[in-house]
Amino acid sequence: MADRFETESRKLLGRLRDAMAGEEAGQERLDKITHLIATSMGCEVCSIYLFRDEDTLELCATEGLKAEAVHETRMKLGEGLVGRVAKKRIVINTPNAPQAPGFRFMPETGEEIYSSFLGVPVQRLGEALGVLVVQSKTAREFSADEVYALEVVAMVLAEMTELGVFVGEGAAMSARHSQPVLLQGTVGQEGVAEGHVWLHEPRVVVSNPIADDPEREEERLTEAVDQLRISVDQMLTMTAGVDKEQQQVLETYRMFANSKGWMRRMLEDIQSGLSAEAAVEKEQSLARARMSQSNDAYLRERLSDLDDLSNRLLRILTGQGADTGAEMPVDPILVARNIGPAELLEYGRKLKGIVLEQGSVGSHAAIVARALAIPLIVHANRISNDALNGDHILVDGEQGIVHLRPDDSVAAAFRDKIAMQAAAQERYASILDVPAQAKCGEIVALHMNAGLMADLPSLGSSGAEGVGLFRTELQFLVRNQMPKRSELSALYARVLDAAGGKRVVFRTLDIGSDKVLPYMKPNDEPNPAMGWRAIRVGLDKPGIMRMQLQALIRAANGRPLTVMFPFIAQFEEFRAAKFEVDKTLAREKRLGHVLPASVEVGAMLETPSLAFAPQKFFEEVQFLSIGGNDLKQFFFAADRENERVRRRYDTLNLSFLTFLEGIVERCRQTNTALSFCGEDAGRPLEALCFAAIGLRTLSMRPASIGPVKSLLRRCNLDEVRVIIEAAKERGDMSVRPAVLEYVKAQHQH
Ligand code: PEP
Ligand code: MG
C-alpha cells in the first residue's frame, strides 16, 4: 500500500476522531462524519445507512443527497445496491451505478445524477450494522486504496455505533443495545424466568478504535501477540500427552498465532490509522463474516478457533480479563455462546435462566440445566452480541422465546404468565401428600429422575415416591478426570442418606452417544447414538463398571441397593452385566465389606429388540424401565437430537402406543415390574395415556410430578382406554386429539 495513502487514511481517521470529540448530539455527529468522508475522498456524496430492524435499512445521514430523504428513504435487505452490500456483506464498486445489476432508483434522494458508487458493509464482529456509501458524478472506479480506506472508516463507525456515540437528543438511531430484541430459540428446559443478563464471557469493549502513533500500536500488538504465543505454548506443554483433542485445538491456535498473513493484515490496519485493538477486531470481524457464510464445517471450525484466539488477544491488549469487576445481578440469567457442564454447575442454582447461542437440547449443559430445573433456551442466534451485562431479560421456556430489554407491556404480560404458573404450583402443593389416584381408583406411582446431589432436596418437595432413574454419568461428565471409587462411594452414600429409605434406582454409566467424557478419547463414530455407548462400553471395558458397582455396594453399606443397566439390546448383555454384579458382590464379601440388605438388578428397555427378547429374559430381570427417549428415536428412526425430525412423530402415535402395550403385556405375563422413565413420562397427556395402557410407575423431572398427578386425579383410566381403542378402530395416527378433548371436558366438570 502506498505510503501516501496510509497517511491519507490516517489523516481521515484523525479528523474523524476530532469530530467525535465535540459535544454534539448523535445526528449532528453522523452529519459531520458524512461531510468529512465526502470531502476527504473527493466525492460529492457520502451516506450512512443503518439497520432499522432485521431487514430494513434506513438512510440516517448524508452529504450530497437530498436532506429530506434522511430517515425517510428505506430499503429491504437485498434491495438496490445498498441492500445488496448489506445482504451479501460485499463491497460494491462501480463506475456506472444505474447500469449495475440490482440498481434501484430512489427518486426522493436525487441520486440519479451520480454515476460512480462505492458501498462497504458496516459490521462489527461479523454482525451487519449498516452500509457506508460514497458516490460521485464522474464515472470512475474507486482504487483499491480508496476501498480499503472506506472499509477502515466503516470499521471505526461500527465501533462508535457500539459505543453509543450516535445516541442522544435528536438521535439518528437509538443505541443498538438499548432496543428491545425478540429472539426465537429452541427449548432446552421448560420454565419461565425474569432477570438480568450475566454474560459468561464479557464482551471486550474497544474504546479507542483510532490511534495516531502507528509505531506505538505496532509495538503493543507485537508484544501482545508474543504474550499470546507464550501462553499457547504453555497450554500445549500442560496438556501434552493428556488430552489429544485439546492438543489439536491448541496446535491450530499456535498455527494462527504464528501466521504471518494474520499479523501482516493487522499491521496494515494499524498503518491505516487503527489502534491495535481495532486492528484485531477488524480481522476478527472479517473471519466471523466468512464463518457465517461458509458451508464447510472444517473451515467454520478453524475460523471459530481464530475467533477464540482473537478474543484472547483482545483481552491481553485491553487488560480486560474474564473478570471485569462487574457484579452479578441478584436474578442472573446466564447468556453465553456455549458453556460446558462443569462451568454451569459452578454457577449452580443461583441462575434463574440460561440462554445459549449454540448448544443443543441433548448437550451436557442441557442435561445439567435440566437437572437443576433452570429454564434453558438454546440456538438463540445473536444473543451474545445483542445482550449486555445487566440487561433486563425474559426467558420463555415454553415457547422458546427470549425477550431482551422488553417493553413494559411485554414484561407485564410475561409476569401474568409467571403468576399463573405460580398459582398452578400452589395447586400442586395442595395435592403433595395424596397419591396419584385416578377416578377409577387405580393408583400410579410417581418417581423422580435425578443425577446430581443437588436434585435430592426435590424428593420431599415434589412428592416423588423415590428416584426412578439416577443418571450416574452426570457425576462423570462434570469432572475433568475420572472420579475415584472412594469419591463415588461417598457420593452415592449421600444420595441414599438424602433419600431417607426411599428407593433409588442407580443407572450405571451411560456414556457415549452425546455424552462424551472429557477425559476419555472420543471415538469418531458416524452414528454415536447407535454406536459404542452405555452397556456396550461397560462390558467391553469392565474396569470402570466394576469400580462403579463396588462404589455402589459400599455406599449401600447394608441398605437395599437397586442397580439398572442402560441400553440393554439383548438378553446376553443383561446376563453378562448381572454376572459382573454377582462377581463384585462376592469380591466385596471376600474383602470384608458389608453387603447390601438386598440387591435388585434391572434393565432399561431402550431398543425395540428387547421387547422381543425371550420369555426367560423377562423372568430373570427383576424390573424393566422404558427409556422412552431412546426407544422412541429407534422405533421411528428419528434422531432425538435432530430438530428437523425430533417432533415429527408423536409419542401418542398409535403404532408406538401399541408397541408399548405389547411390552406391558409381556411384563404382565411374567410379573416383571415395569416403569417408564423417559422425558415423556413427565408430560401430563402422555403420562395419562401410559397409565391407561397399564404402566403403573412413571419417573420424571421433579417439576412434572405436580402437573401429572393433578391430571391423573381428574381422569378415569377406563374411559381413556375406551378412547384409545376407538382411535385405533378409526385408524387415527395419534390419540392426542381425542384424549385432549376428553381432558378438556374433565376440566370443565
Ligand atoms: C431414555 O433414553 O429415555 C433415558 C431415560 O435415558 P437418557 O435420556 O439418559 O438417554
Ligand atoms: Mg437412554
PDB file of C-alpha atoms in Angstrom, residues 38 42-47 49 62-67 81 94-100 103-118 133-140 142:
ATOM      1  CA  ALA A  38     -17.053  13.086   1.264  1.00  0.00           C
ATOM      2  CA  GLY A  42     -13.140  13.896  -3.139  1.00  0.00           C
ATOM      3  CA  CYS A  43     -16.716  12.719  -3.645  1.00  0.00           C
ATOM      4  CA  GLU A  44     -19.920  14.695  -3.809  1.00  0.00           C
ATOM      5  CA  VAL A  45     -21.891  12.192  -1.783  1.00  0.00           C
ATOM      6  CA  CYS A  46     -21.341  10.203   1.391  1.00  0.00           C
ATOM      7  CA  SER A  47     -24.268   8.428   3.072  1.00  0.00           C
ATOM      8  CA  TYR A  49     -27.469   3.614   6.066  1.00  0.00           C
ATOM      9  CA  THR A  62     -25.975  12.118   4.063  1.00  0.00           C
ATOM     10  CA  GLU A  63     -23.748  14.686   2.482  1.00  0.00           C
ATOM     11  CA  GLY A  64     -24.870  15.367  -1.039  1.00  0.00           C
ATOM     12  CA  LEU A  65     -28.215  13.584  -1.282  1.00  0.00           C
ATOM     13  CA  LYS A  66     -31.431  15.476  -0.510  1.00  0.00           C
ATOM     14  CA  ALA A  67     -31.739  16.255   3.197  1.00  0.00           C
ATOM     15  CA  LEU A  81     -27.119  -1.683  -4.422  1.00  0.00           C
ATOM     16  CA  THR A  94     -18.917   0.515  -9.900  1.00  0.00           C
ATOM     17  CA  PRO A  95     -18.276   3.468 -12.225  1.00  0.00           C
ATOM     18  CA  ASN A  96     -21.787   3.294 -13.604  1.00  0.00           C
ATOM     19  CA  ALA A  97     -24.285   2.609 -10.831  1.00  0.00           C
ATOM     20  CA  PRO A  98     -27.515   2.879 -12.863  1.00  0.00           C
ATOM     21  CA  GLN A  99     -26.204   0.103 -15.131  1.00  0.00           C
ATOM     22  CA  ALA A 100     -25.053  -2.129 -12.285  1.00  0.00           C
ATOM     23  CA  PHE A 103     -29.631  -0.906  -9.027  1.00  0.00           C
ATOM     24  CA  ARG A 104     -32.861   0.620  -7.794  1.00  0.00           C
ATOM     25  CA  PHE A 105     -33.664   4.261  -8.358  1.00  0.00           C
ATOM     26  CA  MET A 106     -34.764   6.222  -5.291  1.00  0.00           C
ATOM     27  CA  PRO A 107     -36.198   9.472  -6.709  1.00  0.00           C
ATOM     28  CA  GLU A 108     -36.555  11.200  -3.326  1.00  0.00           C
ATOM     29  CA  THR A 109     -32.787  11.158  -2.821  1.00  0.00           C
ATOM     30  CA  GLY A 110     -31.844  12.867  -6.076  1.00  0.00           C
ATOM     31  CA  GLU A 111     -29.076  10.337  -6.618  1.00  0.00           C
ATOM     32  CA  GLU A 112     -29.739   9.853 -10.319  1.00  0.00           C
ATOM     33  CA  ILE A 113     -27.020  12.319 -11.281  1.00  0.00           C
ATOM     34  CA  TYR A 114     -24.273  10.342  -9.558  1.00  0.00           C
ATOM     35  CA  SER A 115     -22.573   7.761 -11.642  1.00  0.00           C
ATOM     36  CA  SER A 116     -19.921   6.034  -9.574  1.00  0.00           C
ATOM     37  CA  PHE A 117     -20.829   4.154  -6.426  1.00  0.00           C
ATOM     38  CA  LEU A 118     -18.746   2.558  -3.689  1.00  0.00           C
ATOM     39  CA  VAL A 133     -21.574   4.701   0.659  1.00  0.00           C
ATOM     40  CA  VAL A 134     -19.702   7.312  -1.381  1.00  0.00           C
ATOM     41  CA  GLN A 135     -20.898   8.443  -4.806  1.00  0.00           C
ATOM     42  CA  SER A 136     -19.592  10.852  -7.396  1.00  0.00           C
ATOM     43  CA  LYS A 137     -20.673  12.360 -10.695  1.00  0.00           C
ATOM     44  CA  THR A 138     -17.571  11.399 -12.614  1.00  0.00           C
ATOM     45  CA  ALA A 139     -17.725   7.853 -13.831  1.00  0.00           C
ATOM     46  CA  ARG A 140     -14.701   6.225 -12.212  1.00  0.00           C
ATOM     47  CA  PHE A 142     -12.500   3.626  -6.909  1.00  0.00           C
TER      48      PHE A 142
END
